């Protein structure tokens, strides 16, 4: 039973034994569409703004998407010495693209999402996330990210951000060793990839597998960062970076002097996100 008799959206996670709910306005659902790839729905919530789901799973809300989008973007861009060409796989809501384009040194930001429907829905219901789509450095492509990376020119990208759905359906391959090997080939010598890597409370097996596959694919170094994300299962989320060269911290001075406003990211938060609790440290040391 929900706490009140208002309309609610609820996402249940059977494997986690938990559920998350948001109260809705009387309008409730404002968009529903079955694309060739997935079912996209948008709800109007009482306190979290708009909510987009894909196949019933929460993707983002107006209120808290800044946490995820800033942490998928700024740590990796301030870790690379000089990122100019950035590829985003997935990310169709354009929030990651907007954050990438805040970096003046970025010359090209390509977003490759399999489903144009996600971007069109985001333009309508999350227009603030799409405000940089007209930037001359931005390219929006609608294609399978697996194929895109396989066919990419070797050494072309500085950073690859994998902003994907959960590892089921069209995103399954985006968590696999073969895809990571293709990313490695598409990255320059200093190149770094970052993958959204789910909840440390609920998905440690997947997190361990991501590190293992990244190393097997030829990345010598991998590193997980953690951050809050209230609308995802457990409210606690991660991204995992992989690189050929060792991670020697990040460009702290540049991060402190960033010429744009952030709501969550800062150099201090960046350092905190890299400080792993013992249970995560132990899991990754024992791989
Ligand atoms: N961060 C969100 C989460 O964890 O719930 C995901 C946001 S973003 C909307 C995820 C995007 O990945 C979707 O728009 C989906 O279309 C895209 N996607 C899934 N599989 C893909 C693939 N193989 N190639 C490119 N994009 C893909």
Short mmCIF file of N, CA and C in Angstrom, two decimals, residues 70-81 83 158-162 180 183-184 187 190-198 207-227 237-251 265 269-271 273-276 280 284 287:
data_model
loop_
_atom_site.label_atom_id
_atom_site.label_comp_id
_atom_site.label_asym_id
_atom_site.label_seq_id
_atom_site.Cartn_x
_atom_site.Cartn_y
_atom_site.Cartn_z
N UNK A 70 26.31 15.00 -13.89
CA UNK A 70 27.59 15.65 -13.54
C UNK A 70 28.65 14.61 -13.22
N UNK A 71 28.25 13.53 -12.53
CA UNK A 71 29.27 12.54 -12.13
C UNK A 71 29.65 11.60 -13.27
N UNK A 72 28.84 11.48 -14.27
CA UNK A 72 29.21 10.69 -15.46
C UNK A 72 30.18 11.47 -16.35
N UNK A 73 30.25 12.79 -16.13
CA UNK A 73 30.97 13.64 -17.07
C UNK A 73 32.23 14.26 -16.49
N UNK A 74 32.08 15.04 -15.43
CA UNK A 74 33.21 15.88 -14.99
C UNK A 74 34.38 15.07 -14.42
N UNK A 75 34.17 14.02 -13.62
CA UNK A 75 35.35 13.28 -13.17
C UNK A 75 36.18 12.74 -14.33
N UNK A 76 35.57 12.17 -15.33
CA UNK A 76 36.37 11.59 -16.42
C UNK A 76 37.03 12.70 -17.25
N UNK A 77 36.33 13.80 -17.46
CA UNK A 77 36.92 14.87 -18.28
C UNK A 77 38.05 15.59 -17.52
N UNK A 78 37.97 15.64 -16.20
CA UNK A 78 39.07 16.24 -15.44
C UNK A 78 40.17 15.22 -15.11
N UNK A 79 39.96 13.97 -15.47
CA UNK A 79 41.02 12.96 -15.30
C UNK A 79 41.86 12.88 -16.57
N UNK A 80 41.22 12.98 -17.73
CA UNK A 80 41.98 13.01 -19.00
C UNK A 80 42.81 14.30 -19.07
N UNK A 81 44.05 14.22 -19.59
CA UNK A 81 44.89 15.44 -19.59
C UNK A 81 44.35 16.57 -20.48
N UNK A 83 40.94 16.55 -22.90
CA UNK A 83 39.91 15.90 -23.74
C UNK A 83 39.36 16.83 -24.83
N UNK A 158 39.16 10.75 -27.23
CA UNK A 158 39.87 10.95 -25.97
C UNK A 158 39.09 10.33 -24.81
N UNK A 159 37.78 10.45 -24.89
CA UNK A 159 36.92 9.96 -23.81
C UNK A 159 35.68 9.29 -24.42
N UNK A 160 35.31 8.14 -23.88
CA UNK A 160 34.04 7.49 -24.25
C UNK A 160 33.21 7.35 -22.97
N UNK A 161 32.02 7.92 -23.00
CA UNK A 161 31.10 7.84 -21.85
C UNK A 161 29.96 6.90 -22.22
N UNK A 162 29.80 5.84 -21.46
CA UNK A 162 28.71 4.89 -21.75
C UNK A 162 27.58 5.17 -20.77
N UNK A 180 34.16 -3.47 -24.67
CA UNK A 180 35.25 -2.75 -24.02
C UNK A 180 36.51 -2.81 -24.89
N UNK A 183 36.15 -0.28 -27.50
CA UNK A 183 36.36 1.06 -26.93
C UNK A 183 37.86 1.34 -26.82
N UNK A 184 38.59 0.35 -26.34
CA UNK A 184 40.04 0.52 -26.16
C UNK A 184 40.69 0.89 -27.50
N UNK A 187 40.05 4.49 -28.61
CA UNK A 187 40.60 5.55 -27.75
C UNK A 187 42.06 5.82 -28.08
N UNK A 190 46.06 8.28 -24.27
CA UNK A 190 45.64 8.74 -22.94
C UNK A 190 44.15 8.51 -22.69
N UNK A 191 43.52 7.80 -23.62
CA UNK A 191 42.06 7.70 -23.63
C UNK A 191 41.49 7.04 -22.38
N UNK A 192 40.30 7.48 -22.01
CA UNK A 192 39.60 6.91 -20.84
C UNK A 192 38.15 6.63 -21.22
N UNK A 193 37.66 5.47 -20.83
CA UNK A 193 36.22 5.23 -20.96
C UNK A 193 35.59 5.23 -19.57
N UNK A 194 34.33 5.59 -19.52
CA UNK A 194 33.59 5.50 -18.26
C UNK A 194 32.23 4.88 -18.55
N UNK A 195 31.85 3.97 -17.68
CA UNK A 195 30.61 3.20 -17.86
C UNK A 195 29.73 3.40 -16.63
N UNK A 196 28.44 3.68 -16.80
CA UNK A 196 27.56 3.68 -15.63
C UNK A 196 27.53 2.24 -15.12
N UNK A 197 27.75 2.04 -13.81
CA UNK A 197 27.98 0.67 -13.35
C UNK A 197 27.09 0.26 -12.17
N UNK A 198 25.89 0.86 -12.11
CA UNK A 198 24.84 0.38 -11.22
C UNK A 198 25.15 0.58 -9.72
N UNK A 207 29.41 -5.10 -10.89
CA UNK A 207 30.56 -4.19 -10.79
C UNK A 207 31.88 -4.94 -10.90
N UNK A 208 31.95 -6.08 -10.22
CA UNK A 208 33.18 -6.89 -10.31
C UNK A 208 33.39 -7.37 -11.73
N UNK A 209 32.29 -7.78 -12.37
CA UNK A 209 32.40 -8.28 -13.76
C UNK A 209 32.87 -7.15 -14.68
N UNK A 210 32.38 -5.93 -14.45
CA UNK A 210 32.79 -4.80 -15.30
C UNK A 210 34.30 -4.59 -15.19
N UNK A 211 34.82 -4.58 -13.96
CA UNK A 211 36.29 -4.45 -13.79
C UNK A 211 37.02 -5.59 -14.49
N UNK A 212 36.53 -6.81 -14.30
CA UNK A 212 37.20 -7.98 -14.90
C UNK A 212 37.20 -7.86 -16.42
N UNK A 213 36.06 -7.52 -17.00
CA UNK A 213 35.97 -7.42 -18.47
C UNK A 213 36.84 -6.28 -19.00
N UNK A 214 36.87 -5.17 -18.25
CA UNK A 214 37.71 -4.04 -18.69
C UNK A 214 39.18 -4.46 -18.73
N UNK A 215 39.63 -5.15 -17.68
CA UNK A 215 41.04 -5.59 -17.63
C UNK A 215 41.30 -6.62 -18.73
N UNK A 216 40.37 -7.58 -18.89
CA UNK A 216 40.56 -8.61 -19.93
C UNK A 216 40.58 -8.00 -21.32
N UNK A 217 39.83 -6.90 -21.48
CA UNK A 217 39.78 -6.24 -22.79
C UNK A 217 41.07 -5.50 -23.11
N UNK A 218 41.93 -5.33 -22.09
CA UNK A 218 43.23 -4.68 -22.35
C UNK A 218 43.44 -3.37 -21.63
N UNK A 219 42.43 -2.90 -20.89
CA UNK A 219 42.63 -1.70 -20.06
C UNK A 219 43.42 -2.16 -18.82
N UNK A 220 44.56 -1.54 -18.56
CA UNK A 220 45.37 -1.98 -17.42
C UNK A 220 44.84 -1.44 -16.10
N UNK A 221 44.02 -0.40 -16.17
CA UNK A 221 43.59 0.27 -14.95
C UNK A 221 42.08 0.53 -14.98
N UNK A 222 41.43 0.27 -13.86
CA UNK A 222 40.00 0.58 -13.75
C UNK A 222 39.73 1.11 -12.35
N UNK A 223 38.76 1.98 -12.27
CA UNK A 223 38.53 2.70 -11.01
C UNK A 223 37.04 3.06 -10.92
N UNK A 224 36.43 2.76 -9.78
CA UNK A 224 35.00 3.06 -9.60
C UNK A 224 34.83 4.31 -8.75
N UNK A 225 33.85 5.13 -9.10
CA UNK A 225 33.47 6.29 -8.29
C UNK A 225 32.02 6.09 -7.85
N UNK A 226 31.67 6.58 -6.67
CA UNK A 226 30.29 6.41 -6.21
C UNK A 226 29.66 7.74 -5.84
N UNK A 227 28.36 7.77 -5.95
CA UNK A 227 27.63 9.03 -5.74
C UNK A 227 26.16 8.70 -5.45
N UNK A 237 24.77 5.01 -6.43
CA UNK A 237 25.12 4.57 -7.80
C UNK A 237 26.62 4.69 -8.03
N UNK A 238 27.07 4.14 -9.14
CA UNK A 238 28.50 4.19 -9.46
C UNK A 238 28.72 4.42 -10.96
N UNK A 239 29.93 4.89 -11.26
CA UNK A 239 30.43 4.78 -12.63
C UNK A 239 31.86 4.23 -12.52
N UNK A 240 32.31 3.56 -13.57
CA UNK A 240 33.63 2.93 -13.54
C UNK A 240 34.44 3.38 -14.75
N UNK A 241 35.63 3.89 -14.46
CA UNK A 241 36.52 4.39 -15.53
C UNK A 241 37.56 3.32 -15.84
N UNK A 242 38.02 3.30 -17.09
CA UNK A 242 39.10 2.38 -17.49
C UNK A 242 40.06 3.12 -18.39
N UNK A 243 41.34 2.80 -18.22
CA UNK A 243 42.36 3.52 -18.96
C UNK A 243 43.56 2.60 -19.22
N UNK A 244 44.32 2.93 -20.27
CA UNK A 244 45.54 2.16 -20.53
C UNK A 244 46.63 2.57 -19.55
N UNK A 245 46.68 3.87 -19.23
CA UNK A 245 47.73 4.35 -18.33
C UNK A 245 47.17 4.49 -16.91
N UNK A 246 48.07 4.46 -15.90
CA UNK A 246 47.58 4.52 -14.52
C UNK A 246 46.83 5.83 -14.24
N UNK A 247 45.89 5.77 -13.32
CA UNK A 247 45.19 6.99 -12.91
C UNK A 247 46.05 7.68 -11.85
N UNK A 248 46.50 8.88 -12.17
CA UNK A 248 47.27 9.64 -11.18
C UNK A 248 46.44 10.83 -10.73
N UNK A 249 45.39 10.55 -10.00
CA UNK A 249 44.52 11.63 -9.55
C UNK A 249 43.81 12.28 -10.73
N UNK A 250 43.55 13.57 -10.61
CA UNK A 250 42.87 14.29 -11.68
C UNK A 250 43.38 15.73 -11.70
N UNK A 251 42.97 16.51 -12.68
CA UNK A 251 43.45 17.90 -12.84
C UNK A 251 42.71 18.78 -11.83
N UNK A 265 29.02 18.40 -8.53
CA UNK A 265 30.45 18.14 -8.74
C UNK A 265 31.32 19.28 -8.21
N UNK A 269 34.23 16.82 -3.97
CA UNK A 269 33.29 15.70 -4.21
C UNK A 269 33.97 14.63 -5.07
N UNK A 270 34.76 15.07 -6.05
CA UNK A 270 35.49 14.15 -6.91
C UNK A 270 36.38 13.23 -6.07
N UNK A 271 37.13 13.83 -5.14
CA UNK A 271 38.01 13.03 -4.27
C UNK A 271 37.18 12.07 -3.42
N UNK A 273 34.33 10.79 -4.10
CA UNK A 273 33.73 9.73 -4.92
C UNK A 273 34.74 8.62 -5.20
N UNK A 274 36.03 8.99 -5.15
CA UNK A 274 37.08 7.99 -5.39
C UNK A 274 37.42 7.20 -4.13
N UNK A 275 36.99 7.69 -2.97
CA UNK A 275 37.29 7.00 -1.70
C UNK A 275 36.27 5.88 -1.52
N UNK A 276 36.73 4.66 -1.74
CA UNK A 276 35.79 3.53 -1.70
C UNK A 276 35.70 2.95 -0.29
N UNK A 280 33.95 -2.43 -0.94
CA UNK A 280 34.20 -2.30 -2.38
C UNK A 280 35.69 -2.48 -2.67
N UNK A 284 37.33 -5.37 -5.20
CA UNK A 284 38.11 -5.08 -6.41
C UNK A 284 39.56 -5.57 -6.27
N UNK A 287 40.01 -9.35 -7.32
CA UNK A 287 39.62 -9.80 -8.66
C UNK A 287 40.78 -10.51 -9.35
#
